[in-house]
Backbone as CSV, one residue per row, in Angstrom:
resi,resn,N_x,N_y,N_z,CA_x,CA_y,CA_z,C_x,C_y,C_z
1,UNK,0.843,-1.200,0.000,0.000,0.000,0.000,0.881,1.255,0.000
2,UNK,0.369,2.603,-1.057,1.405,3.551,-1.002,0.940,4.584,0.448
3,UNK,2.111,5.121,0.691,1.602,5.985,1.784,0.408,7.187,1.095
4,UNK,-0.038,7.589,0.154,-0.856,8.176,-0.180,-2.329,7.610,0.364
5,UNK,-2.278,6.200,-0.447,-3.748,5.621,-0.072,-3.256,4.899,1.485
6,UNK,-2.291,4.656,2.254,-2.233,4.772,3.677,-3.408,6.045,4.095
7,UNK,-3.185,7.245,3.794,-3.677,9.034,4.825,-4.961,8.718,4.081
8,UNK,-5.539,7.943,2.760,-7.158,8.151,2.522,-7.958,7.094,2.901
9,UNK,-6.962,5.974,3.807,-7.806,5.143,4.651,-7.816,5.691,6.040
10,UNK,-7.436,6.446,6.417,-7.086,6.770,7.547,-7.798,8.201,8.070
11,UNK,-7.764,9.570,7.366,-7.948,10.604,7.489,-10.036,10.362,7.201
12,UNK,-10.621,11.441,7.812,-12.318,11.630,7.428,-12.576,12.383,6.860
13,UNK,-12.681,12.319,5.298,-12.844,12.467,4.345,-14.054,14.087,4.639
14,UNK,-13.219,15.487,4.376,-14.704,16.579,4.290,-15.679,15.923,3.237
15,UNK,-16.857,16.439,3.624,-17.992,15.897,2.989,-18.317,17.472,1.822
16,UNK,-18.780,17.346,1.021,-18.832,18.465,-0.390,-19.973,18.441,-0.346
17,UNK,-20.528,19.404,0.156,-22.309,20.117,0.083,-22.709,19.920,-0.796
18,UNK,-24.458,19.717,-0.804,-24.620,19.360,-2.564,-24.747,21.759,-2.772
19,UNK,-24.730,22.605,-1.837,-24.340,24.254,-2.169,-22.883,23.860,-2.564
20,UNK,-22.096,23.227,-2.210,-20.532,23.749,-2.702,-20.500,22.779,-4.125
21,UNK,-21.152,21.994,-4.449,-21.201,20.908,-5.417,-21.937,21.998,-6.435
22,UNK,-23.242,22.890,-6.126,-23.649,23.895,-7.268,-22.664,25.000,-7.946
23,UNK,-22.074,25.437,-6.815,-20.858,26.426,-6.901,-19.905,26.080,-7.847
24,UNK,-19.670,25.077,-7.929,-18.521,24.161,-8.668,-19.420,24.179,-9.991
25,UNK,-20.266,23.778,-9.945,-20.697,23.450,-11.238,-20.906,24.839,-12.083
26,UNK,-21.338,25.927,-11.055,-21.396,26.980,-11.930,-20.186,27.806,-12.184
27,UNK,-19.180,27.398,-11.881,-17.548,27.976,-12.576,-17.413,27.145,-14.339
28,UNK,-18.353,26.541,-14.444,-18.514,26.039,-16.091,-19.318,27.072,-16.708
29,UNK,-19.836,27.696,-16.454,-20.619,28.392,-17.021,-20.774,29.990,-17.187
30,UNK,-20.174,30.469,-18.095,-19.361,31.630,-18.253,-20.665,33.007,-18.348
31,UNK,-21.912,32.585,-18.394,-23.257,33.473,-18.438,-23.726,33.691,-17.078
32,UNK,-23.392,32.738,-16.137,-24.494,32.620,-15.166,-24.741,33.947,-14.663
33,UNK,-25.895,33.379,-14.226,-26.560,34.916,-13.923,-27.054,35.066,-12.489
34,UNK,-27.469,36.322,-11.500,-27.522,36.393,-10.470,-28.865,35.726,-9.952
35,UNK,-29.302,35.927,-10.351,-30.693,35.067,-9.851,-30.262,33.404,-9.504
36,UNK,-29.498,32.797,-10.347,-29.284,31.280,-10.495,-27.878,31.164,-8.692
37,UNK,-27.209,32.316,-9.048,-26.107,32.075,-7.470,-26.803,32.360,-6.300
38,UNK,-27.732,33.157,-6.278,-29.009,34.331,-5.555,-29.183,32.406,-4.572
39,UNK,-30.554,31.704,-5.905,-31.034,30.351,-5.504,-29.986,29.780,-4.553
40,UNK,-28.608,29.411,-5.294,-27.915,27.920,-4.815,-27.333,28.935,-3.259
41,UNK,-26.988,29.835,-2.941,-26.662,29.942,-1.798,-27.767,29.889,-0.859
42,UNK,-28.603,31.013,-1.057,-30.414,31.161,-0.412,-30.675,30.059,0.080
43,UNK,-29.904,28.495,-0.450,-30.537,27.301,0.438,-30.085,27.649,1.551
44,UNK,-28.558,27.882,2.166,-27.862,27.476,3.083,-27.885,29.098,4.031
45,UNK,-28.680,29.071,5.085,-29.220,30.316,5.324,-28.175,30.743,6.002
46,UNK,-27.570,29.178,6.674,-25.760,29.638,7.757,-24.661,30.686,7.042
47,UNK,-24.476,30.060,5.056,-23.757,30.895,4.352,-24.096,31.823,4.451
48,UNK,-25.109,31.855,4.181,-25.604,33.332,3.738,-25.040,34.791,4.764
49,UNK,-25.359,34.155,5.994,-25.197,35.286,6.787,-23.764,35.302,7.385
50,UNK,-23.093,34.135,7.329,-21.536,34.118,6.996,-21.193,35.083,5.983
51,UNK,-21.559,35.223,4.684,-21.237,36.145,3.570,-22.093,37.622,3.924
52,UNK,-22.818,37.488,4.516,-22.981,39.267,5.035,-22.248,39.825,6.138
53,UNK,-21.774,38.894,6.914,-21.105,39.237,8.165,-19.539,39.852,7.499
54,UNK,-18.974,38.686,6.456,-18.012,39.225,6.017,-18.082,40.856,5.126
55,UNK,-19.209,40.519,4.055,-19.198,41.891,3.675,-19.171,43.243,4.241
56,UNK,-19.664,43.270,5.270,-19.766,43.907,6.541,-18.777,44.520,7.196
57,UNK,-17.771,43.404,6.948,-16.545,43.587,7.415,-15.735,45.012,7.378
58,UNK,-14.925,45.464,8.141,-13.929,46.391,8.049,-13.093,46.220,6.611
59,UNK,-12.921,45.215,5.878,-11.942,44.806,4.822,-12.681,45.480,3.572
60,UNK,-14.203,45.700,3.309,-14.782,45.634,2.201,-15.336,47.229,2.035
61,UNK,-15.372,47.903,3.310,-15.781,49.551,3.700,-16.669,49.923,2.588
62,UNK,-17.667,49.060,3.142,-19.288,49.443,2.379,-19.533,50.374,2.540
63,UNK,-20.397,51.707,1.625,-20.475,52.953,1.977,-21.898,52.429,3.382
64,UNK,-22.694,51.744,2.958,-23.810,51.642,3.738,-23.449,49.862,3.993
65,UNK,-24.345,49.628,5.325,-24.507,47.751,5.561,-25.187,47.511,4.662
66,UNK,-24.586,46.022,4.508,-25.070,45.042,3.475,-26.173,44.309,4.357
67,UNK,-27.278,44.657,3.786,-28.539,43.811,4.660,-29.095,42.512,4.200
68,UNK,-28.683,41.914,2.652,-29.058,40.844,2.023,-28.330,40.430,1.378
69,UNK,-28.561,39.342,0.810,-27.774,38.786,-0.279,-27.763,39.126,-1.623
70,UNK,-28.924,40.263,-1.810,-29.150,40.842,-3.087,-28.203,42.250,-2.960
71,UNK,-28.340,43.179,-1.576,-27.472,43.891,-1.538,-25.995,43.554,-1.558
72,UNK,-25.493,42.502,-1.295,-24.216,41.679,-1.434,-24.003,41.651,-2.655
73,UNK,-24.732,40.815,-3.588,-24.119,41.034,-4.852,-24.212,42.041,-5.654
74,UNK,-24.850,42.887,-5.338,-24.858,44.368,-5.876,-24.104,45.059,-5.213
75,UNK,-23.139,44.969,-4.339,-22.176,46.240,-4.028,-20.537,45.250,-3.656
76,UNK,-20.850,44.088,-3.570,-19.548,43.645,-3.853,-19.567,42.688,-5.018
77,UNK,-20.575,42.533,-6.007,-20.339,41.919,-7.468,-20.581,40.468,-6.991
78,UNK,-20.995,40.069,-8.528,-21.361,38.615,-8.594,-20.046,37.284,-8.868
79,UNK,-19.278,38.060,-9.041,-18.279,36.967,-8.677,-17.585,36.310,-8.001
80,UNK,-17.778,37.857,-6.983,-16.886,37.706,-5.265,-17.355,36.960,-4.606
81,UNK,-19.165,37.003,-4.944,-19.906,36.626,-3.577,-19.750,35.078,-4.509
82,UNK,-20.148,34.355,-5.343,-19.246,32.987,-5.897,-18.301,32.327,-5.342
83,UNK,-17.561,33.087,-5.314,-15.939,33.028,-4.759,-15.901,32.612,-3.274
84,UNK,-16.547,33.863,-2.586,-16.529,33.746,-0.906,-17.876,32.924,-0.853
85,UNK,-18.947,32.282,-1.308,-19.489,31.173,-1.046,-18.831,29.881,-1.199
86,UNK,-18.233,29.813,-2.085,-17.756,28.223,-2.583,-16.586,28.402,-1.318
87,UNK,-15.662,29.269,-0.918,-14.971,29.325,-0.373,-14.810,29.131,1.072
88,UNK,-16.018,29.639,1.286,-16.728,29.446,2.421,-17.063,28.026,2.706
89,UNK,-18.000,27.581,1.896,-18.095,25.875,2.071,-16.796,25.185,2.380
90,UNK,-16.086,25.369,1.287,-14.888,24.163,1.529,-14.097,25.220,2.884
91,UNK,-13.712,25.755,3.312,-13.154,26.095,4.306,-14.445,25.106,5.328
92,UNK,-15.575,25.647,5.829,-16.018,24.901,6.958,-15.810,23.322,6.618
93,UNK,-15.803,22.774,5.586,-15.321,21.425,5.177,-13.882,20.978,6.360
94,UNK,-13.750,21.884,6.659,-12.221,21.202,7.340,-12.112,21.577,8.350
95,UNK,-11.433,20.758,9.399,-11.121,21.056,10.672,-10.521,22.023,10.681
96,UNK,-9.960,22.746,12.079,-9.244,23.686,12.423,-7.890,23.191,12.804
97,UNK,-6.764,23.523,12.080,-5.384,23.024,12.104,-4.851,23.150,13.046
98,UNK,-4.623,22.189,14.690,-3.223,23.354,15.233,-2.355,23.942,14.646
99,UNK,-1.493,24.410,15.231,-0.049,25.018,14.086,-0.080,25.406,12.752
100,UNK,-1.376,25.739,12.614,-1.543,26.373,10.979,-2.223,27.729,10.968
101,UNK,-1.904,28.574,10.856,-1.988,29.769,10.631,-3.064,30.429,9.622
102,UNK,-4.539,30.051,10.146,-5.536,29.924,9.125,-5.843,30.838,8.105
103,UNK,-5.355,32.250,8.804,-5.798,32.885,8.059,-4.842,33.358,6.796
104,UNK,-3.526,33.269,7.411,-2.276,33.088,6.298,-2.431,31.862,5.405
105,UNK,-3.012,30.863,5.702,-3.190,29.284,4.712,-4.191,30.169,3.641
106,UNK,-5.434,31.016,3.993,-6.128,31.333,3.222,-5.854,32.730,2.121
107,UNK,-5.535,33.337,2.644,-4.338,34.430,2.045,-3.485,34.075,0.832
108,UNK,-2.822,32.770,1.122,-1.999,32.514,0.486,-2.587,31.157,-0.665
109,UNK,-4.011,30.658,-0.196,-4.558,30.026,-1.573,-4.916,31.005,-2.369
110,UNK,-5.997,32.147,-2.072,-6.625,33.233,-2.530,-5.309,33.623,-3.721
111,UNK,-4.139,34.203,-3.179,-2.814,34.726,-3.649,-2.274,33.399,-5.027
112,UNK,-2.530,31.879,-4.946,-2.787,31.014,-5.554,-3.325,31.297,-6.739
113,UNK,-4.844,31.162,-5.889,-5.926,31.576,-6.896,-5.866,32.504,-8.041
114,UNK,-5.632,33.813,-7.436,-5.650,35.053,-8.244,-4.350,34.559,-9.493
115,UNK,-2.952,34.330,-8.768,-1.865,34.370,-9.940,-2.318,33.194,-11.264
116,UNK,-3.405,32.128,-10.762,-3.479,30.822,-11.481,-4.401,31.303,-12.506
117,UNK,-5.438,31.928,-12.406,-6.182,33.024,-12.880,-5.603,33.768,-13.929
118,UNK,-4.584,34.727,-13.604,-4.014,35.715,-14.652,-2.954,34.581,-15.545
119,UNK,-2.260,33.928,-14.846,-1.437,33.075,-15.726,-1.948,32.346,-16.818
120,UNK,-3.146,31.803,-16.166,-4.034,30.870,-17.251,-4.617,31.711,-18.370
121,UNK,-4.956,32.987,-18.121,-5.563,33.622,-19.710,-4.219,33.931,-20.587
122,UNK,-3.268,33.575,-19.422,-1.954,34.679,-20.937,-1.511,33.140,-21.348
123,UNK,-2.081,31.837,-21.070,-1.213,30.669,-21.619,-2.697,30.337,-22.425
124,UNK,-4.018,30.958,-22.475,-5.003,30.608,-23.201,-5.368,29.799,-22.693
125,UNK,-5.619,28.948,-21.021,-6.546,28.100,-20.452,-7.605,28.426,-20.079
126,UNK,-8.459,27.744,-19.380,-9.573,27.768,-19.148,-9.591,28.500,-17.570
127,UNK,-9.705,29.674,-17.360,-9.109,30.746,-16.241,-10.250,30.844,-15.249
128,UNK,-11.716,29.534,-15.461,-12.460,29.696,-14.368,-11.624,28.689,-13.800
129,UNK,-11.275,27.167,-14.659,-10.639,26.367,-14.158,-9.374,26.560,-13.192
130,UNK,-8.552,27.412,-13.706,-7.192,27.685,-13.659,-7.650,27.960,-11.810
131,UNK,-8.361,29.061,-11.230,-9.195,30.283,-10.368,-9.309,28.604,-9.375
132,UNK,-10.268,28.166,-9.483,-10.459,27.139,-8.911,-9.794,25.884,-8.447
133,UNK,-8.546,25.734,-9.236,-7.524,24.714,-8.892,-6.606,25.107,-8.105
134,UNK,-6.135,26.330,-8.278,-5.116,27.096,-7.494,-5.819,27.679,-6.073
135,UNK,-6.497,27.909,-5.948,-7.662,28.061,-4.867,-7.357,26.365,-3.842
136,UNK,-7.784,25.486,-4.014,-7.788,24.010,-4.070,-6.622,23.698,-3.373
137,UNK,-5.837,24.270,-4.240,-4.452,23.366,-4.299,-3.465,23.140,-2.975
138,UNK,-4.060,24.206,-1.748,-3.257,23.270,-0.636,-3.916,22.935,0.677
139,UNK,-5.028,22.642,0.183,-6.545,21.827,0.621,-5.906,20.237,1.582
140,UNK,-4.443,19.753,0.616,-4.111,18.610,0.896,-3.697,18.774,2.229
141,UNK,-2.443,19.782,2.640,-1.742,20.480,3.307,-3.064,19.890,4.520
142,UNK,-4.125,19.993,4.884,-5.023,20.216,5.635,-4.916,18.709,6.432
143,UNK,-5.011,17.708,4.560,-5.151,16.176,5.272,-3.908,15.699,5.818
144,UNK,-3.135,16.388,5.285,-1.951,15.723,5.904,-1.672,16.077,7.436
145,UNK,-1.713,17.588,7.809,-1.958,17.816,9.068,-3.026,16.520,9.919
146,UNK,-3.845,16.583,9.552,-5.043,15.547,10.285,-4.165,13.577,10.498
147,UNK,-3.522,13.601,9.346,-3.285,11.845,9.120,-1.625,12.134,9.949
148,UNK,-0.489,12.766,9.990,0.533,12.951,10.803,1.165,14.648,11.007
149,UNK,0.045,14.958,12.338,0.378,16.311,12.394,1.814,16.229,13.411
150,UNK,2.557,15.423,13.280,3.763,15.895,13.933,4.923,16.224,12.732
151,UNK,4.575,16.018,11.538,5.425,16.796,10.677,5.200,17.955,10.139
152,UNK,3.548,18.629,10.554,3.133,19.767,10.194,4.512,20.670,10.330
153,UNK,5.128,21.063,11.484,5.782,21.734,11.604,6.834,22.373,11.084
154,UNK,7.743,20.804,10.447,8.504,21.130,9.747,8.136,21.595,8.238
155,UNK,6.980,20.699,7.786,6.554,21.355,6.706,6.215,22.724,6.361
156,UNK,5.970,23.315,7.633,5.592,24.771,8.042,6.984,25.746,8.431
157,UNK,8.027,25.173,8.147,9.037,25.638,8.966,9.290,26.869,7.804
158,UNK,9.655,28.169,8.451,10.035,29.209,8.172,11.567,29.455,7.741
159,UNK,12.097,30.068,6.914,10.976,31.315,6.272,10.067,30.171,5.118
160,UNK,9.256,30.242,4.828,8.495,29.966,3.617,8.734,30.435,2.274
161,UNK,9.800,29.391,2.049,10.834,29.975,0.190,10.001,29.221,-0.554
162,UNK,9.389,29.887,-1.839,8.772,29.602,-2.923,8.837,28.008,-3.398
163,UNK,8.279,26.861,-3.311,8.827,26.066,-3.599,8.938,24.594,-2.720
164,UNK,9.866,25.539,-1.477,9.699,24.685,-0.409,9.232,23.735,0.313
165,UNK,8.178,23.746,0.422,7.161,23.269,0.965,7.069,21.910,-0.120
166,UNK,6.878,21.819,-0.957,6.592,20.783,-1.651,7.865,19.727,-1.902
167,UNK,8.998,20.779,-1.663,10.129,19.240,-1.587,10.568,18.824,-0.237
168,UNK,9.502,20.136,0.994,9.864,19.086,2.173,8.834,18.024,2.452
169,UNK,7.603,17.999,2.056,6.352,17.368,1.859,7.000,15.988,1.318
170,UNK,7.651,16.189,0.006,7.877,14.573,-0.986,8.745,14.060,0.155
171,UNK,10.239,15.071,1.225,11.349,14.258,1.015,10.401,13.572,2.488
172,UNK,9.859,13.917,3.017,9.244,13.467,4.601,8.066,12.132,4.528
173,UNK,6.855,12.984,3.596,5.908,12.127,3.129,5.989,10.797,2.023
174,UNK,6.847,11.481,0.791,6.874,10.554,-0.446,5.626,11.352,-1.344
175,UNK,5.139,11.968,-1.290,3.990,12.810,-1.975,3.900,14.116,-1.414
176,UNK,2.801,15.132,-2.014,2.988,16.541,-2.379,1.570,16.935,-1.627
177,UNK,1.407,17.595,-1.019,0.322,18.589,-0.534,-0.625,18.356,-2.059
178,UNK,-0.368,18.834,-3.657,-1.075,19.110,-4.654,-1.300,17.601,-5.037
179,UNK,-0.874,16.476,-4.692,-1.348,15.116,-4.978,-2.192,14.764,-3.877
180,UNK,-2.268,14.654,-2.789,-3.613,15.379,-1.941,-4.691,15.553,-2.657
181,UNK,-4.667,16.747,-2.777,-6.068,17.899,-2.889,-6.309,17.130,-3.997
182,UNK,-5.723,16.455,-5.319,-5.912,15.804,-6.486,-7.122,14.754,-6.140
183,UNK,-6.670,13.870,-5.512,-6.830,12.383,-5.016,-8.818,13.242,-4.530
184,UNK,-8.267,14.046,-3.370,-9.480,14.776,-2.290,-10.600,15.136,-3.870
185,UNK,-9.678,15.955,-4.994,-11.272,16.859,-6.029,-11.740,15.376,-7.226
186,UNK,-10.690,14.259,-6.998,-11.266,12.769,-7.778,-12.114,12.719,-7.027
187,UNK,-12.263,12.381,-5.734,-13.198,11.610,-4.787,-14.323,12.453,-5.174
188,UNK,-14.356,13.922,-4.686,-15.423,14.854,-5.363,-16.004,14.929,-6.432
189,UNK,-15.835,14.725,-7.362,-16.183,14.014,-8.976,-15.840,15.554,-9.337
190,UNK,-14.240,16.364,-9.339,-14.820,17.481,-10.039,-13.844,17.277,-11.438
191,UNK,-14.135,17.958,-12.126,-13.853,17.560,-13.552,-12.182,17.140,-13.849
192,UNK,-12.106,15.907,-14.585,-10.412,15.490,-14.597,-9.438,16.410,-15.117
193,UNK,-9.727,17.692,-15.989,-9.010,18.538,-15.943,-8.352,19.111,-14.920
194,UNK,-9.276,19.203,-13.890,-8.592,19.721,-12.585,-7.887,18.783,-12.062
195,UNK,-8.115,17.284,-11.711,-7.643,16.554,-11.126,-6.035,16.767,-11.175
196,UNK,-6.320,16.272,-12.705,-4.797,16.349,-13.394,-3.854,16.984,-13.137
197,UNK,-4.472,18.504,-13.370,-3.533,19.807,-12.927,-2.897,20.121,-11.895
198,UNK,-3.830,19.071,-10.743,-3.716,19.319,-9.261,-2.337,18.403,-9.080
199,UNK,-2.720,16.856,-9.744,-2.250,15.965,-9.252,-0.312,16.546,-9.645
200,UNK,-0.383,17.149,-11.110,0.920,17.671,-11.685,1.730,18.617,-11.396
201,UNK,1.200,19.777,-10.430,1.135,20.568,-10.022,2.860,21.094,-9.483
202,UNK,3.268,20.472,-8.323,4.518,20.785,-7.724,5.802,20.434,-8.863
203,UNK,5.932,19.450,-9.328,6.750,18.776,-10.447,5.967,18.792,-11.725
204,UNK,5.969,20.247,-12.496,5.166,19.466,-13.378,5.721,19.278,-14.612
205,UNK,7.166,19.618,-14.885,8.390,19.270,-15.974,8.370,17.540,-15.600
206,UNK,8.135,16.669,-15.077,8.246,15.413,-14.770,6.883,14.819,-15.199
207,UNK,5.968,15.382,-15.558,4.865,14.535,-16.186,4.128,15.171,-17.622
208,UNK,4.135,13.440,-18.251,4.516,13.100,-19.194,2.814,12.965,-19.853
209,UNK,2.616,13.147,-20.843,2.855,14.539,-21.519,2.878,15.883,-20.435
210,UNK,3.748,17.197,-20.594,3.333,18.125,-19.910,1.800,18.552,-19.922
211,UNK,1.608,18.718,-18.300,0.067,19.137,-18.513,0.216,20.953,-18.019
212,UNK,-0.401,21.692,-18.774,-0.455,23.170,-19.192,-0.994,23.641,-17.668
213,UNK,-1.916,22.724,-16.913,-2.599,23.762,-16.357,-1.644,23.611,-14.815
214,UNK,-1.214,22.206,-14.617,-0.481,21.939,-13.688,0.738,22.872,-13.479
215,UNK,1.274,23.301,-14.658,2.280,24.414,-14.863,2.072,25.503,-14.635
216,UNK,0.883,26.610,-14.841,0.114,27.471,-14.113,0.139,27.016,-12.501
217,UNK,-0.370,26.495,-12.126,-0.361,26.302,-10.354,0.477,26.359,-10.079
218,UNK,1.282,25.546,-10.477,2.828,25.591,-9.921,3.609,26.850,-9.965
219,UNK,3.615,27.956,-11.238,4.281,29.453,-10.988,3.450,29.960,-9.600
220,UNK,1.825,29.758,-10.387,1.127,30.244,-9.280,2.022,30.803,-7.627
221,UNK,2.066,29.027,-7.290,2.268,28.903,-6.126,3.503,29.483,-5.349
222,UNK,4.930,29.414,-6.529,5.599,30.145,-6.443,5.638,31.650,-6.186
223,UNK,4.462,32.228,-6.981,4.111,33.806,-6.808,3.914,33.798,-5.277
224,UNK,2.784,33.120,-4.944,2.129,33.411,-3.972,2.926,33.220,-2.662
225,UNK,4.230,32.759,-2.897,4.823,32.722,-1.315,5.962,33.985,-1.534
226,UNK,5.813,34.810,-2.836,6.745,35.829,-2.457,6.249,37.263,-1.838
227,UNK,6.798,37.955,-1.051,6.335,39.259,-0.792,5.949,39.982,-1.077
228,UNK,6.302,40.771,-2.614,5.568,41.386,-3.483,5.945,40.879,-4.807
229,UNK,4.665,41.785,-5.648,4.560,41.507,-6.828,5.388,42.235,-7.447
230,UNK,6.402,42.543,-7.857,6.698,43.557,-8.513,7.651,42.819,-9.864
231,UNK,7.496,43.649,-10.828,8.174,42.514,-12.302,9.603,42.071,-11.877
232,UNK,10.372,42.172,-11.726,11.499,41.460,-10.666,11.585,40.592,-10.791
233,UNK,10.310,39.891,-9.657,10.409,38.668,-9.244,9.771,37.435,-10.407
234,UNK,9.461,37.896,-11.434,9.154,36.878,-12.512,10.571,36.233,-12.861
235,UNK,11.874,36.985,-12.690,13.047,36.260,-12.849,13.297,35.346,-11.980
236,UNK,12.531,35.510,-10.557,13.276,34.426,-9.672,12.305,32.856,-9.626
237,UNK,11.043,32.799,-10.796,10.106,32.056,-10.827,10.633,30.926,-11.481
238,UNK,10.396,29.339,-12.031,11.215,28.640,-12.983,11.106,28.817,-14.321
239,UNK,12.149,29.178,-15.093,11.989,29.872,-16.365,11.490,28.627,-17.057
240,UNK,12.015,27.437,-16.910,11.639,26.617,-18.285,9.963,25.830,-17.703
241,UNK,9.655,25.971,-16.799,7.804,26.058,-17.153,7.158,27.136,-17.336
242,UNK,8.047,28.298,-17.321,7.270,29.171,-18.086,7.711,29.377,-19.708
243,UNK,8.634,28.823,-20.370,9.214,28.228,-21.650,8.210,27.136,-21.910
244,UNK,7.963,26.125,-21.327,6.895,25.144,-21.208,5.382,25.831,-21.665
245,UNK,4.897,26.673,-20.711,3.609,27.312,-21.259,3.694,28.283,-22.153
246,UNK,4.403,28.364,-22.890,4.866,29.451,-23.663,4.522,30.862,-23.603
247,UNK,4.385,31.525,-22.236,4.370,32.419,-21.566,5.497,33.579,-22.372
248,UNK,5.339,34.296,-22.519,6.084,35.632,-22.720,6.916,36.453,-21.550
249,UNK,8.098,36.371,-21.068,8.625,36.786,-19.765,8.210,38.154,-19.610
250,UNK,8.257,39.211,-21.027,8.643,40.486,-21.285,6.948,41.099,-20.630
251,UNK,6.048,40.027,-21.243,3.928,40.383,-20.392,4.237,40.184,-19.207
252,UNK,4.741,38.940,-19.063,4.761,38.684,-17.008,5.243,39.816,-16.664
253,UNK,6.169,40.318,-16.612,6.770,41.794,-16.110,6.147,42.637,-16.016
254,UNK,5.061,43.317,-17.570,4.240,44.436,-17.529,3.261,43.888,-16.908
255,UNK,3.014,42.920,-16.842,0.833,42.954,-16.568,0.984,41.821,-15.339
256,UNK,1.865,41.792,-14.557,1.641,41.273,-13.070,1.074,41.623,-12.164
257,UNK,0.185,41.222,-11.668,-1.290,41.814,-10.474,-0.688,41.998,-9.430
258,UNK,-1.232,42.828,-8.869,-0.658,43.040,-7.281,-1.715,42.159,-6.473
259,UNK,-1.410,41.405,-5.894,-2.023,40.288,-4.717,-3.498,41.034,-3.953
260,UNK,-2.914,42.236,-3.583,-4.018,43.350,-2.643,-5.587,43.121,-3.856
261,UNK,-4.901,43.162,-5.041,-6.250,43.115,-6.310,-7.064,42.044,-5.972
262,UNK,-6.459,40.458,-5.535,-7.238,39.516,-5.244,-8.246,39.373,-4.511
263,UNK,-9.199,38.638,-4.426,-10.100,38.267,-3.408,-9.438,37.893,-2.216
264,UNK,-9.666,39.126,-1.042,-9.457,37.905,0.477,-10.184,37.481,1.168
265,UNK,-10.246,36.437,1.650,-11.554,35.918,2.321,-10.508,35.522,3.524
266,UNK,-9.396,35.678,3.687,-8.852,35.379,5.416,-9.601,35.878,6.265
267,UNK,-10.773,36.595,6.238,-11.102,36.903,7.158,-12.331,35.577,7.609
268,UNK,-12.672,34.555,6.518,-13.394,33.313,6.794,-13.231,32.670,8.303
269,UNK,-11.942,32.613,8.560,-11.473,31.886,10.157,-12.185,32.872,10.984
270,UNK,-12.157,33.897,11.078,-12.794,34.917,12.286,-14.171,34.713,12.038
271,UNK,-14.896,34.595,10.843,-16.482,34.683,10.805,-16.100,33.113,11.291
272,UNK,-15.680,32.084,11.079,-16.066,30.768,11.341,-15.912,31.006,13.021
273,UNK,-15.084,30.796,13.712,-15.526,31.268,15.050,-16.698,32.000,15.329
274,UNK,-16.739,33.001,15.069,-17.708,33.657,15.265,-19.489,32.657,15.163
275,UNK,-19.191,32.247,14.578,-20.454,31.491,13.741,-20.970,30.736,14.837
């Protein structure tokens, strides 16, 4: 037995809402419209007021309170509130980590998210997909804490260099935080594009054929553990998967997002207490 399927006999499996199962389904669908996100959250009355509490928030400085979910998506947009629903689900999906720093774990998928996002339209992928895998992608990080949290630590060990994390994960575990979350969005039935991407993700010059989107996550992830954005640091990223996606170095430089642009939902751990 590999130690992989060792932690998925072992660990309790989050359960996927049939609300976070709609959410998912509507990142396929490039029209949807507010009335149809309005429905699939409106079931779950707990979200709901989880996502007003956040809007609410000091982070979002509504001119006036957000009193509904209709005022929600009308003053912070229909994509956010998408975003911080689905996000919302799979966060309460999971225990609370000792030694994990929840709201930095979420910060830094979001920071994921966003770079997997911009990377994926300049390599011509599918950039709801891209948004959603990189989001995902250290979901694993969670099970592994749960199946042997006495290596959390070191896996967590500071400073946090771009990269890191995933070759102290293989040399400790034998597998990757992003083969995790892979294995975790199969079990979920979410589409094998993602799987793939997930599963390819940390190494993805080592699988055969290269898969495009796995190569996105992976700069991604790199972005997301550096300090700032500034064109610079596209030199210190791995040049030949971005030679691989046939990325343009000279765009990465001009049209690199600043992180602050992204969605944050770190503030999810404080509403989840709260809750």
């Amino acid at each position: 037995m590999s130690d992989l399927a060792a932690l998925f006999l072992t660990v309790k499996l989050p359960v996927m809402t049939e609300v976070s199962r709609a959410l998912v389904r509507s990142f396929q669908d490039e029209n949807i419209s507010v009335a149809t996100i309005h429905s699939i959250v409106s079931k779950d009355p707990a979200l709901t007021t989880r996502i007003l509490r956040i809007a609410n928030s000091a982070g979002y400085r509504m001119p006036r309170e957000v009193k509904s979910l209709e005022d929600a998506v009308a003053m912070v947009g229909l994509t956010q509130i998408r975003t911080l629903a689905l996000s919302a689900c799979i966060n309460e999906a999971f225990p609370v980590i000792q030694g994990l720093d929840r709201q930095d774990f979420w910060k830094n998928s979001m920071a994921c998210a966003g770079f997997s996002k911009w990377l994926a339209g300049g390599a011509g992928l599918d950039v709801q997909q891209a948004w959603l895998a990189g989001m995902m992608v250290r979901l694993g990080e969670l099970l592994i804490a749960e199946f042997d949290p006495v290596k959390l630590p070191e896996i967590e060990r500071q400073p946090h260099i771009p990269g890191q994390r995933w070759r102290r994960e293989q040399e400790l575990l034998g597998y990757t935080e992003t083969q995790v979350t892979a294995e975790l969005a199969r079990r979920w039935n979410f589409p094998d594009e993602i799987v793939q991407g997930l599963d390819t993700a940390s190494d993805p010059l080592n699988a055969k054929p290269f898969n495009p989107l796995g190569g996105v996550i992976h700069l991604a992830g790199w972005l997301a553990e550096m300090p700032f954005s500034e064109p610079i640091i596209i030199d210190a990223i791995p040049a030949d998967v971005i030679e691989a996606l046939k990325l343009d170095p000279d765009w990465l430089r001009q049209a690199i997002p600043q992180p602050d642009s992204f969605f944050d939902i770190s503030e999810l751990s404080e509403a989840r207490e709260l809750a």
